[in-house]
PDB file of N, CA and C in Angstrom:
ATOM      1  N   UNK A   1       8.245  18.004 -14.884  1.00 47.00           N
ATOM      2  CA  UNK A   1       8.548  17.167 -13.737  1.00 47.00           C
ATOM      3  C   UNK A   1       7.264  16.750 -13.016  1.00 47.00           C
ATOM      4  N   UNK A   2       6.357  17.706 -12.802  1.00 50.00           N
ATOM      5  CA  UNK A   2       5.107  17.373 -12.116  1.00 50.00           C
ATOM      6  C   UNK A   2       4.302  16.361 -12.923  1.00 50.00           C
ATOM      7  N   UNK A   3       4.381  16.468 -14.242  1.00 43.00           N
ATOM      8  CA  UNK A   3       3.669  15.526 -15.097  1.00 43.00           C
ATOM      9  C   UNK A   3       4.195  14.109 -14.882  1.00 43.00           C
ATOM     10  N   UNK A   4       5.508  13.966 -14.764  1.00 40.00           N
ATOM     11  CA  UNK A   4       6.094  12.649 -14.532  1.00 40.00           C
ATOM     12  C   UNK A   4       5.672  12.078 -13.187  1.00 40.00           C
ATOM     13  N   UNK A   5       5.635  12.924 -12.165  1.00 41.00           N
ATOM     14  CA  UNK A   5       5.217  12.475 -10.839  1.00 41.00           C
ATOM     15  C   UNK A   5       3.767  12.017 -10.875  1.00 41.00           C
ATOM     16  N   UNK A   6       2.905  12.802 -11.511  1.00 44.00           N
ATOM     17  CA  UNK A   6       1.491  12.438 -11.590  1.00 44.00           C
ATOM     18  C   UNK A   6       1.309  11.150 -12.395  1.00 44.00           C
ATOM     19  N   UNK A   7       2.089  10.993 -13.462  1.00 40.00           N
ATOM     20  CA  UNK A   7       2.027   9.772 -14.258  1.00 40.00           C
ATOM     21  C   UNK A   7       2.433   8.566 -13.415  1.00 40.00           C
ATOM     22  N   UNK A   8       3.460   8.738 -12.599  1.00 44.00           N
ATOM     23  CA  UNK A   8       3.892   7.662 -11.712  1.00 44.00           C
ATOM     24  C   UNK A   8       2.827   7.290 -10.703  1.00 44.00           C
ATOM     25  N   UNK A   9       2.165   8.284 -10.131  1.00 42.00           N
ATOM     26  CA  UNK A   9       1.101   8.017  -9.163  1.00 42.00           C
ATOM     27  C   UNK A   9      -0.086   7.340  -9.828  1.00 42.00           C
ATOM     28  N   UNK A  10      -0.416   7.764 -11.039  1.00 39.00           N
ATOM     29  CA  UNK A  10      -1.515   7.150 -11.771  1.00 39.00           C
ATOM     30  C   UNK A  10      -1.189   5.698 -12.103  1.00 39.00           C
ATOM     31  N   UNK A  11       0.037   5.450 -12.512  1.00 37.00           N
ATOM     32  CA  UNK A  11       0.464   4.086 -12.815  1.00 37.00           C
ATOM     33  C   UNK A  11       0.322   3.210 -11.582  1.00 37.00           C
ATOM     34  N   UNK A  12       0.729   3.731 -10.417  1.00 40.00           N
ATOM     35  CA  UNK A  12       0.600   2.975  -9.174  1.00 40.00           C
ATOM     36  C   UNK A  12      -0.856   2.693  -8.860  1.00 40.00           C
ATOM     37  N   UNK A  13      -1.721   3.660  -9.084  1.00 40.00           N
ATOM     38  CA  UNK A  13      -3.144   3.476  -8.783  1.00 40.00           C
ATOM     39  C   UNK A  13      -3.762   2.411  -9.678  1.00 40.00           C
ATOM     40  N   UNK A  14      -3.299   2.322 -10.912  1.00 39.00           N
ATOM     41  CA  UNK A  14      -3.870   1.365 -11.855  1.00 39.00           C
ATOM     42  C   UNK A  14      -3.291  -0.031 -11.656  1.00 39.00           C
ATOM     43  N   UNK A  15      -1.986  -0.149 -11.547  1.00 44.00           N
ATOM     44  CA  UNK A  15      -1.350  -1.455 -11.468  1.00 44.00           C
ATOM     45  C   UNK A  15      -0.960  -1.863 -10.055  1.00 44.00           C
ATOM     46  N   UNK A  16      -1.026  -0.971  -9.098  1.00 63.00           N
ATOM     47  CA  UNK A  16      -0.714  -1.303  -7.711  1.00 63.00           C
ATOM     48  C   UNK A  16       0.778  -1.430  -7.480  1.00 63.00           C
ATOM     49  N   UNK A  17       1.125  -1.727  -6.257  1.00 81.00           N
ATOM     50  CA  UNK A  17       2.523  -1.868  -5.893  1.00 81.00           C
ATOM     51  C   UNK A  17       3.110  -0.539  -5.468  1.00 81.00           C
ATOM     52  N   UNK A  18       4.191  -0.631  -4.740  1.00 90.00           N
ATOM     53  CA  UNK A  18       4.844   0.564  -4.204  1.00 90.00           C
ATOM     54  C   UNK A  18       5.728   1.216  -5.267  1.00 90.00           C
ATOM     55  N   UNK A  19       5.565   2.517  -5.489  1.00 87.00           N
ATOM     56  CA  UNK A  19       6.403   3.202  -6.475  1.00 87.00           C
ATOM     57  C   UNK A  19       7.791   3.544  -5.930  1.00 87.00           C
ATOM     58  N   UNK A  20       8.086   3.102  -4.705  1.00 84.00           N
ATOM     59  CA  UNK A  20       9.365   3.413  -4.064  1.00 84.00           C
ATOM     60  C   UNK A  20      10.067   2.131  -3.614  1.00 84.00           C
ATOM     61  N   UNK A  21      10.416   1.225  -4.532  1.00 82.00           N
ATOM     62  CA  UNK A  21      11.061  -0.024  -4.115  1.00 82.00           C
ATOM     63  C   UNK A  21      12.451   0.248  -3.548  1.00 82.00           C
ATOM     64  N   UNK A  22      12.874  -0.599  -2.629  1.00 85.00           N
ATOM     65  CA  UNK A  22      14.196  -0.446  -2.019  1.00 85.00           C
ATOM     66  C   UNK A  22      15.206  -1.313  -2.746  1.00 85.00           C
ATOM     67  N   UNK A  23      16.407  -0.783  -2.872  1.00 85.00           N
ATOM     68  CA  UNK A  23      17.474  -1.504  -3.566  1.00 85.00           C
ATOM     69  C   UNK A  23      17.900  -2.756  -2.804  1.00 85.00           C
ATOM     70  N   UNK A  24      17.750  -2.742  -1.462  1.00 89.00           N
ATOM     71  CA  UNK A  24      18.192  -3.886  -0.669  1.00 89.00           C
ATOM     72  C   UNK A  24      17.157  -5.007  -0.604  1.00 89.00           C
ATOM     73  N   UNK A  25      16.032  -4.832  -1.296  1.00 86.00           N
ATOM     74  CA  UNK A  25      15.015  -5.873  -1.340  1.00 86.00           C
ATOM     75  C   UNK A  25      14.065  -5.886  -0.156  1.00 86.00           C
ATOM     76  N   UNK A  26      14.198  -4.929   0.746  1.00 89.00           N
ATOM     77  CA  UNK A  26      13.305  -4.868   1.903  1.00 89.00           C
ATOM     78  C   UNK A  26      11.865  -4.661   1.449  1.00 89.00           C
ATOM     79  N   UNK A  27      10.927  -5.152   2.246  1.00 90.00           N
ATOM     80  CA  UNK A  27       9.513  -5.008   1.918  1.00 90.00           C
ATOM     81  C   UNK A  27       8.975  -3.630   2.292  1.00 90.00           C
ATOM     82  N   UNK A  28       9.749  -2.852   3.045  1.00 93.00           N
ATOM     83  CA  UNK A  28       9.272  -1.566   3.532  1.00 93.00           C
ATOM     84  C   UNK A  28       9.865  -0.406   2.748  1.00 93.00           C
ATOM     85  N   UNK A  29       9.102   0.666   2.627  1.00 92.00           N
ATOM     86  CA  UNK A  29       9.557   1.853   1.915  1.00 92.00           C
ATOM     87  C   UNK A  29      10.712   2.497   2.668  1.00 92.00           C
ATOM     88  N   UNK A  30      11.725   2.907   1.932  1.00 87.00           N
ATOM     89  CA  UNK A  30      12.862   3.604   2.520  1.00 87.00           C
ATOM     90  C   UNK A  30      12.495   5.064   2.740  1.00 87.00           C
ATOM     91  N   UNK A  31      12.787   5.571   3.927  1.00 90.00           N
ATOM     92  CA  UNK A  31      12.519   6.969   4.259  1.00 90.00           C
ATOM     93  C   UNK A  31      13.771   7.549   4.886  1.00 90.00           C
ATOM     94  N   UNK A  32      14.270   8.622   4.308  1.00 88.00           N
ATOM     95  CA  UNK A  32      15.467   9.254   4.841  1.00 88.00           C
ATOM     96  C   UNK A  32      15.097  10.561   5.512  1.00 88.00           C
ATOM     97  N   UNK A  33      15.825  10.897   6.560  1.00 89.00           N
ATOM     98  CA  UNK A  33      15.606  12.160   7.252  1.00 89.00           C
ATOM     99  C   UNK A  33      14.433  12.137   8.212  1.00 89.00           C
ATOM    100  N   UNK A  34      13.993  10.946   8.610  1.00 91.00           N
ATOM    101  CA  UNK A  34      12.856  10.820   9.523  1.00 91.00           C
ATOM    102  C   UNK A  34      13.292  10.112  10.798  1.00 91.00           C
ATOM    103  N   UNK A  35      12.731  10.559  11.902  1.00 92.00           N
ATOM    104  CA  UNK A  35      12.910   9.840  13.154  1.00 92.00           C
ATOM    105  C   UNK A  35      11.722   8.901  13.306  1.00 92.00           C
ATOM    106  N   UNK A  36      12.006   7.622  13.242  1.00 94.00           N
ATOM    107  CA  UNK A  36      10.956   6.610  13.300  1.00 94.00           C
ATOM    108  C   UNK A  36      11.276   5.667  14.450  1.00 94.00           C
ATOM    109  N   UNK A  37      10.286   5.432  15.327  1.00 94.00           N
ATOM    110  CA  UNK A  37      10.545   4.513  16.437  1.00 94.00           C
ATOM    111  C   UNK A  37      10.752   3.104  15.897  1.00 94.00           C
ATOM    112  N   UNK A  38      11.266   2.239  16.747  1.00 92.00           N
ATOM    113  CA  UNK A  38      11.649   0.899  16.304  1.00 92.00           C
ATOM    114  C   UNK A  38      10.541  -0.132  16.477  1.00 92.00           C
ATOM    115  N   UNK A  39       9.364   0.292  16.905  1.00 96.00           N
ATOM    116  CA  UNK A  39       8.279  -0.659  17.106  1.00 96.00           C
ATOM    117  C   UNK A  39       7.808  -1.201  15.753  1.00 96.00           C
ATOM    118  N   UNK A  40       7.670  -2.518  15.676  1.00 97.00           N
ATOM    119  CA  UNK A  40       7.211  -3.168  14.450  1.00 97.00           C
ATOM    120  C   UNK A  40       5.697  -3.304  14.506  1.00 97.00           C
ATOM    121  N   UNK A  41       5.025  -2.507  13.709  1.00 98.00           N
ATOM    122  CA  UNK A  41       3.563  -2.545  13.604  1.00 98.00           C
ATOM    123  C   UNK A  41       3.224  -2.206  12.161  1.00 98.00           C
ATOM    124  N   UNK A  42       3.447  -3.139  11.222  1.00 97.00           N
ATOM    125  CA  UNK A  42       3.337  -2.834   9.792  1.00 97.00           C
ATOM    126  C   UNK A  42       1.976  -2.283   9.388  1.00 97.00           C
ATOM    127  N   UNK A  43       2.041  -1.341   8.451  1.00 98.00           N
ATOM    128  CA  UNK A  43       0.837  -0.713   7.922  1.00 98.00           C
ATOM    129  C   UNK A  43       0.974  -0.578   6.414  1.00 98.00           C
ATOM    130  N   UNK A  44      -0.139  -0.757   5.725  1.00 98.00           N
ATOM    131  CA  UNK A  44      -0.180  -0.557   4.279  1.00 98.00           C
ATOM    132  C   UNK A  44      -0.602   0.883   4.034  1.00 98.00           C
ATOM    133  N   UNK A  45       0.179   1.610   3.256  1.00 97.00           N
ATOM    134  CA  UNK A  45      -0.145   2.999   2.959  1.00 97.00           C
ATOM    135  C   UNK A  45      -1.084   3.127   1.772  1.00 97.00           C
ATOM    136  N   UNK A  46      -1.731   4.276   1.686  1.00 97.00           N
ATOM    137  CA  UNK A  46      -2.652   4.541   0.578  1.00 97.00           C
ATOM    138  C   UNK A  46      -1.933   4.588  -0.765  1.00 97.00           C
ATOM    139  N   UNK A  47      -0.601   4.669  -0.731  1.00 95.00           N
ATOM    140  CA  UNK A  47       0.193   4.668  -1.960  1.00 95.00           C
ATOM    141  C   UNK A  47       0.610   3.261  -2.386  1.00 95.00           C
ATOM    142  N   UNK A  48       0.168   2.238  -1.645  1.00 95.00           N
ATOM    143  CA  UNK A  48       0.509   0.862  -1.984  1.00 95.00           C
ATOM    144  C   UNK A  48       1.828   0.392  -1.414  1.00 95.00           C
ATOM    145  N   UNK A  49       2.476   1.218  -0.594  1.00 96.00           N
ATOM    146  CA  UNK A  49       3.751   0.855   0.019  1.00 96.00           C
ATOM    147  C   UNK A  49       3.531   0.318   1.425  1.00 96.00           C
ATOM    148  N   UNK A  50       4.411  -0.589   1.844  1.00 97.00           N
ATOM    149  CA  UNK A  50       4.412  -1.088   3.213  1.00 97.00           C
ATOM    150  C   UNK A  50       5.255  -0.158   4.071  1.00 97.00           C
ATOM    151  N   UNK A  51       4.769   0.116   5.273  1.00 97.00           N
ATOM    152  CA  UNK A  51       5.484   0.954   6.232  1.00 97.00           C
ATOM    153  C   UNK A  51       5.652   0.173   7.521  1.00 97.00           C
ATOM    154  N   UNK A  52       6.808   0.357   8.166  1.00 97.00           N
ATOM    155  CA  UNK A  52       7.117  -0.409   9.361  1.00 97.00           C
ATOM    156  C   UNK A  52       6.196  -0.053  10.527  1.00 97.00           C
ATOM    157  N   UNK A  53       5.689   1.181  10.579  1.00 97.00           N
ATOM    158  CA  UNK A  53       4.753   1.596  11.628  1.00 97.00           C
ATOM    159  C   UNK A  53       4.138   2.951  11.268  1.00 97.00           C
ATOM    160  N   UNK A  54       3.318   3.473  12.160  1.00 97.00           N
ATOM    161  CA  UNK A  54       2.626   4.736  11.907  1.00 97.00           C
ATOM    162  C   UNK A  54       3.553   5.925  11.756  1.00 97.00           C
ATOM    163  N   UNK A  55       4.692   5.919  12.471  1.00 97.00           N
ATOM    164  CA  UNK A  55       5.655   7.011  12.314  1.00 97.00           C
ATOM    165  C   UNK A  55       6.143   7.090  10.869  1.00 97.00           C
ATOM    166  N   UNK A  56       6.375   5.948  10.262  1.00 97.00           N
ATOM    167  CA  UNK A  56       6.847   5.915   8.876  1.00 97.00           C
ATOM    168  C   UNK A  56       5.779   6.438   7.918  1.00 97.00           C
ATOM    169  N   UNK A  57       4.514   6.106   8.176  1.00 98.00           N
ATOM    170  CA  UNK A  57       3.422   6.614   7.334  1.00 98.00           C
ATOM    171  C   UNK A  57       3.350   8.135   7.451  1.00 98.00           C
ATOM    172  N   UNK A  58       3.447   8.641   8.681  1.00 97.00           N
ATOM    173  CA  UNK A  58       3.403  10.101   8.881  1.00 97.00           C
ATOM    174  C   UNK A  58       4.581  10.788   8.200  1.00 97.00           C
ATOM    175  N   UNK A  59       5.751  10.175   8.244  1.00 97.00           N
ATOM    176  CA  UNK A  59       6.927  10.737   7.577  1.00 97.00           C
ATOM    177  C   UNK A  59       6.709  10.796   6.068  1.00 97.00           C
ATOM    178  N   UNK A  60       6.188   9.717   5.493  1.00 96.00           N
ATOM    179  CA  UNK A  60       5.920   9.688   4.047  1.00 96.00           C
ATOM    180  C   UNK A  60       4.877  10.736   3.675  1.00 96.00           C
ATOM    181  N   UNK A  61       3.890  10.929   4.531  1.00 97.00           N
ATOM    182  CA  UNK A  61       2.860  11.934   4.283  1.00 97.00           C
ATOM    183  C   UNK A  61       3.473  13.332   4.271  1.00 97.00           C
ATOM    184  N   UNK A  62       4.298  13.634   5.262  1.00 96.00           N
ATOM    185  CA  UNK A  62       4.957  14.941   5.326  1.00 96.00           C
ATOM    186  C   UNK A  62       5.836  15.154   4.102  1.00 96.00           C
ATOM    187  N   UNK A  63       6.599  14.131   3.729  1.00 95.00           N
ATOM    188  CA  UNK A  63       7.471  14.201   2.559  1.00 95.00           C
ATOM    189  C   UNK A  63       6.653  14.539   1.315  1.00 95.00           C
ATOM    190  N   UNK A  64       5.530  13.856   1.134  1.00 95.00           N
ATOM    191  CA  UNK A  64       4.688  14.072  -0.052  1.00 95.00           C
ATOM    192  C   UNK A  64       4.081  15.471  -0.051  1.00 95.00           C
ATOM    193  N   UNK A  65       3.522  15.878   1.080  1.00 97.00           N
ATOM    194  CA  UNK A  65       2.833  17.170   1.136  1.00 97.00           C
ATOM    195  C   UNK A  65       3.784  18.347   0.936  1.00 97.00           C
ATOM    196  N   UNK A  66       5.023  18.236   1.415  1.00 96.00           N
ATOM    197  CA  UNK A  66       5.984  19.325   1.226  1.00 96.00           C
ATOM    198  C   UNK A  66       6.445  19.430  -0.224  1.00 96.00           C
ATOM    199  N   UNK A  67       6.133  18.433  -1.028  1.00 96.00           N
ATOM    200  CA  UNK A  67       6.485  18.443  -2.454  1.00 96.00           C
ATOM    201  C   UNK A  67       5.250  18.558  -3.342  1.00 96.00           C
ATOM    202  N   UNK A  68       4.135  18.997  -2.737  1.00 96.00           N
ATOM    203  CA  UNK A  68       2.862  19.172  -3.456  1.00 96.00           C
ATOM    204  C   UNK A  68       2.384  17.891  -4.134  1.00 96.00           C
ATOM    205  N   UNK A  69       2.626  16.771  -3.485  1.00 95.00           N
ATOM    206  CA  UNK A  69       2.155  15.474  -3.964  1.00 95.00           C
ATOM    207  C   UNK A  69       0.976  15.035  -3.097  1.00 95.00           C
ATOM    208  N   UNK A  70       0.191  14.078  -3.562  1.00 96.00           N
ATOM    209  CA  UNK A  70      -0.904  13.576  -2.723  1.00 96.00           C
ATOM    210  C   UNK A  70      -0.360  12.981  -1.426  1.00 96.00           C
ATOM    211  N   UNK A  71      -1.049  13.232  -0.343  1.00 97.00           N
ATOM    212  CA  UNK A  71      -0.626  12.725   0.956  1.00 97.00           C
ATOM    213  C   UNK A  71      -0.732  11.211   1.040  1.00 97.00           C
ATOM    214  N   UNK A  72      -0.091  10.663   2.059  1.00 98.00           N
ATOM    215  CA  UNK A  72      -0.110   9.220   2.302  1.00 98.00           C
ATOM    216  C   UNK A  72      -0.820   8.978   3.626  1.00 98.00           C
ATOM    217  N   UNK A  73      -1.782   8.083   3.607  1.00 98.00           N
ATOM    218  CA  UNK A  73      -2.506   7.699   4.813  1.00 98.00           C
ATOM    219  C   UNK A  73      -2.430   6.188   4.973  1.00 98.00           C
ATOM    220  N   UNK A  74      -2.742   5.711   6.182  1.00 98.00           N
ATOM    221  CA  UNK A  74      -2.788   4.277   6.393  1.00 98.00           C
ATOM    222  C   UNK A  74      -4.032   3.719   5.713  1.00 98.00           C
ATOM    223  N   UNK A  75      -3.833   2.722   4.883  1.00 97.00           N
ATOM    224  CA  UNK A  75      -4.953   2.040   4.242  1.00 97.00           C
ATOM    225  C   UNK A  75      -5.515   0.977   5.188  1.00 97.00           C
ATOM    226  N   UNK A  76      -4.617   0.189   5.780  1.00 98.00           N
ATOM    227  CA  UNK A  76      -5.012  -0.807   6.779  1.00 98.00           C
ATOM    228  C   UNK A  76      -3.777  -1.301   7.513  1.00 98.00           C
ATOM    229  N   UNK A  77      -3.999  -1.918   8.671  1.00 97.00           N
ATOM    230  CA  UNK A  77      -2.902  -2.534   9.405  1.00 97.00           C
ATOM    231  C   UNK A  77      -2.453  -3.782   8.660  1.00 97.00           C
ATOM    232  N   UNK A  78      -1.174  -4.074   8.746  1.00 97.00           N
ATOM    233  CA  UNK A  78      -0.617  -5.242   8.066  1.00 97.00           C
ATOM    234  C   UNK A  78       0.002  -4.846   6.734  1.00 97.00           C
ATOM    235  N   UNK A  79       0.563  -5.840   6.080  1.00 96.00           N
ATOM    236  CA  UNK A  79       1.245  -5.613   4.812  1.00 96.00           C
ATOM    237  C   UNK A  79       0.232  -5.462   3.679  1.00 96.00           C
ATOM    238  N   UNK A  80       0.600  -4.706   2.664  1.00 95.00           N
ATOM    239  CA  UNK A  80      -0.292  -4.477   1.524  1.00 95.00           C
ATOM    240  C   UNK A  80      -0.637  -5.780   0.816  1.00 95.00           C
ATOM    241  N   UNK A  81       0.300  -6.709   0.719  1.00 85.00           N
ATOM    242  CA  UNK A  81       0.054  -7.973   0.041  1.00 85.00           C
ATOM    243  C   UNK A  81      -1.035  -8.774   0.733  1.00 85.00           C
ATOM    244  N   UNK A  82      -1.140  -8.646   2.068  1.00 65.00           N
ATOM    245  CA  UNK A  82      -2.173  -9.371   2.802  1.00 65.00           C
ATOM    246  C   UNK A  82      -3.555  -8.940   2.331  1.00 65.00           C
ATOM    247  N   UNK A  83      -3.703  -7.671   1.984  1.00 54.00           N
ATOM    248  CA  UNK A  83      -4.981  -7.152   1.498  1.00 54.00           C
ATOM    249  C   UNK A  83      -5.345  -7.828   0.181  1.00 54.00           C
ATOM    250  N   UNK A  84      -4.380  -8.020  -0.702  1.00 56.00           N
ATOM    251  CA  UNK A  84      -4.639  -8.667  -1.990  1.00 56.00           C
ATOM    252  C   UNK A  84      -5.078 -10.114  -1.784  1.00 56.00           C
ATOM    253  N   UNK A  85      -4.442 -10.811  -0.830  1.00 53.00           N
ATOM    254  CA  UNK A  85      -4.816 -12.196  -0.557  1.00 53.00           C
ATOM    255  C   UNK A  85      -6.244 -12.271  -0.035  1.00 53.00           C
ATOM    256  N   UNK A  86      -6.626 -11.337   0.853  1.00 52.00           N
ATOM    257  CA  UNK A  86      -7.986 -11.318   1.385  1.00 52.00           C
ATOM    258  C   UNK A  86      -8.987 -11.044   0.272  1.00 52.00           C
ATOM    259  N   UNK A  87      -8.653 -10.119  -0.640  1.00 52.00           N
ATOM    260  CA  UNK A  87      -9.542  -9.819  -1.760  1.00 52.00           C
ATOM    261  C   UNK A  87      -9.757 -11.061  -2.620  1.00 52.00           C
ATOM    262  N   UNK A  88      -8.691 -11.813  -2.863  1.00 52.00           N
ATOM    263  CA  UNK A  88      -8.805 -13.031  -3.669  1.00 52.00           C
ATOM    264  C   UNK A  88      -9.697 -14.061  -2.988  1.00 52.00           C
ATOM    265  N   UNK A  89      -9.572 -14.187  -1.659  1.00 52.00           N
ATOM    266  CA  UNK A  89     -10.409 -15.146  -0.936  1.00 52.00           C
ATOM    267  C   UNK A  89     -11.871 -14.729  -0.996  1.00 52.00           C
ATOM    268  N   UNK A  90     -12.140 -13.428  -0.871  1.00 50.00           N
ATOM    269  CA  UNK A  90     -13.515 -12.928  -0.938  1.00 50.00           C
ATOM    270  C   UNK A  90     -14.093 -13.186  -2.323  1.00 50.00           C
ATOM    271  N   UNK A  91     -13.299 -12.952  -3.378  1.00 56.00           N
ATOM    272  CA  UNK A  91     -13.767 -13.206  -4.742  1.00 56.00           C
ATOM    273  C   UNK A  91     -14.079 -14.686  -4.939  1.00 56.00           C
ATOM    274  N   UNK A  92     -13.244 -15.579  -4.386  1.00 56.00           N
ATOM    275  CA  UNK A  92     -13.483 -17.016  -4.510  1.00 56.00           C
ATOM    276  C   UNK A  92     -14.784 -17.413  -3.825  1.00 56.00           C
ATOM    277  N   UNK A  93     -15.023 -16.876  -2.636  1.00 59.00           N
ATOM    278  CA  UNK A  93     -16.250 -17.185  -1.901  1.00 59.00           C
ATOM    279  C   UNK A  93     -17.459 -16.659  -2.657  1.00 59.00           C
ATOM    280  N   UNK A  94     -17.354 -15.431  -3.179  1.00 56.00           N
ATOM    281  CA  UNK A  94     -18.460 -14.841  -3.936  1.00 56.00           C
ATOM    282  C   UNK A  94     -18.768 -15.662  -5.179  1.00 56.00           C
ATOM    283  N   UNK A  95     -17.753 -16.146  -5.842  1.00 58.00           N
ATOM    284  CA  UNK A  95     -17.956 -16.953  -7.052  1.00 58.00           C
ATOM    285  C   UNK A  95     -18.657 -18.261  -6.711  1.00 58.00           C
ATOM    286  N   UNK A  96     -18.303 -18.857  -5.571  1.00 58.00           N
ATOM    287  CA  UNK A  96     -18.944 -20.104  -5.155  1.00 58.00           C
ATOM    288  C   UNK A  96     -20.422 -19.892  -4.851  1.00 58.00           C
ATOM    289  N   UNK A  97     -20.751 -18.769  -4.238  1.00 60.00           N
ATOM    290  CA  UNK A  97     -22.138 -18.497  -3.868  1.00 60.00           C
ATOM    291  C   UNK A  97     -22.969 -18.031  -5.053  1.00 60.00           C
ATOM    292  N   UNK A  98     -22.320 -17.559  -6.090  1.00 58.00           N
ATOM    293  CA  UNK A  98     -23.045 -16.974  -7.213  1.00 58.00           C
ATOM    294  C   UNK A  98     -23.422 -17.956  -8.301  1.00 58.00           C
ATOM    295  N   UNK A  99     -23.341 -19.277  -8.036  1.00 55.00           N
ATOM    296  CA  UNK A  99     -23.636 -20.223  -9.111  1.00 55.00           C
ATOM    297  C   UNK A  99     -25.133 -20.473  -9.286  1.00 55.00           C
ATOM    298  N   UNK A 100     -25.977 -19.896  -8.401  1.00 55.00           N
ATOM    299  CA  UNK A 100     -27.418 -19.965  -8.586  1.00 55.00           C
ATOM    300  C   UNK A 100     -28.066 -21.238  -8.101  1.00 55.00           C
ATOM    301  N   UNK A 101     -27.293 -22.136  -7.512  1.00 55.00           N
ATOM    302  CA  UNK A 101     -27.864 -23.370  -6.973  1.00 55.00           C
ATOM    303  C   UNK A 101     -27.442 -23.520  -5.528  1.00 55.00           C
ATOM    304  N   UNK A 102     -28.142 -24.380  -4.827  1.00 56.00           N
ATOM    305  CA  UNK A 102     -27.759 -24.670  -3.454  1.00 56.00           C
ATOM    306  C   UNK A 102     -26.775 -25.830  -3.387  1.00 56.00           C
ATOM    307  N   UNK A 103     -26.587 -26.497  -4.503  1.00 55.00           N
ATOM    308  CA  UNK A 103     -25.680 -27.640  -4.540  1.00 55.00           C
ATOM    309  C   UNK A 103     -24.243 -27.156  -4.535  1.00 55.00           C
ATOM    310  N   UNK A 104     -23.353 -27.893  -3.888  1.00 58.00           N
ATOM    311  CA  UNK A 104     -21.939 -27.499  -3.906  1.00 58.00           C
ATOM    312  C   UNK A 104     -21.389 -27.543  -5.323  1.00 58.00           C
ATOM    313  N   UNK A 105     -20.464 -26.661  -5.583  1.00 54.00           N
ATOM    314  CA  UNK A 105     -19.896 -26.575  -6.932  1.00 54.00           C
ATOM    315  C   UNK A 105     -18.922 -27.688  -7.185  1.00 54.00           C
TER     316      UNK A 105
END
């Protein structure tokens, strides 16, 4: 069982995305048995999942640690997909600057 869990975490680290998709299509990770305030302050977790706020990240962390899994921390504020879009924009800018000339591409 632990091997399967570790394989799942490794797969997430390599290919990205949340390993806990919701059946209802929501963008946020489902967490049961947690008291989470209703404030909307989305955060991207270190596991690649979107969380509605810091309470949800802390709940996921507690859930993971009590099952001897790697903990979950906030990666950044906002949705995880926003991070991918920013990375793509940075790569585009870097590619434009890396052509070795001062002339526009």
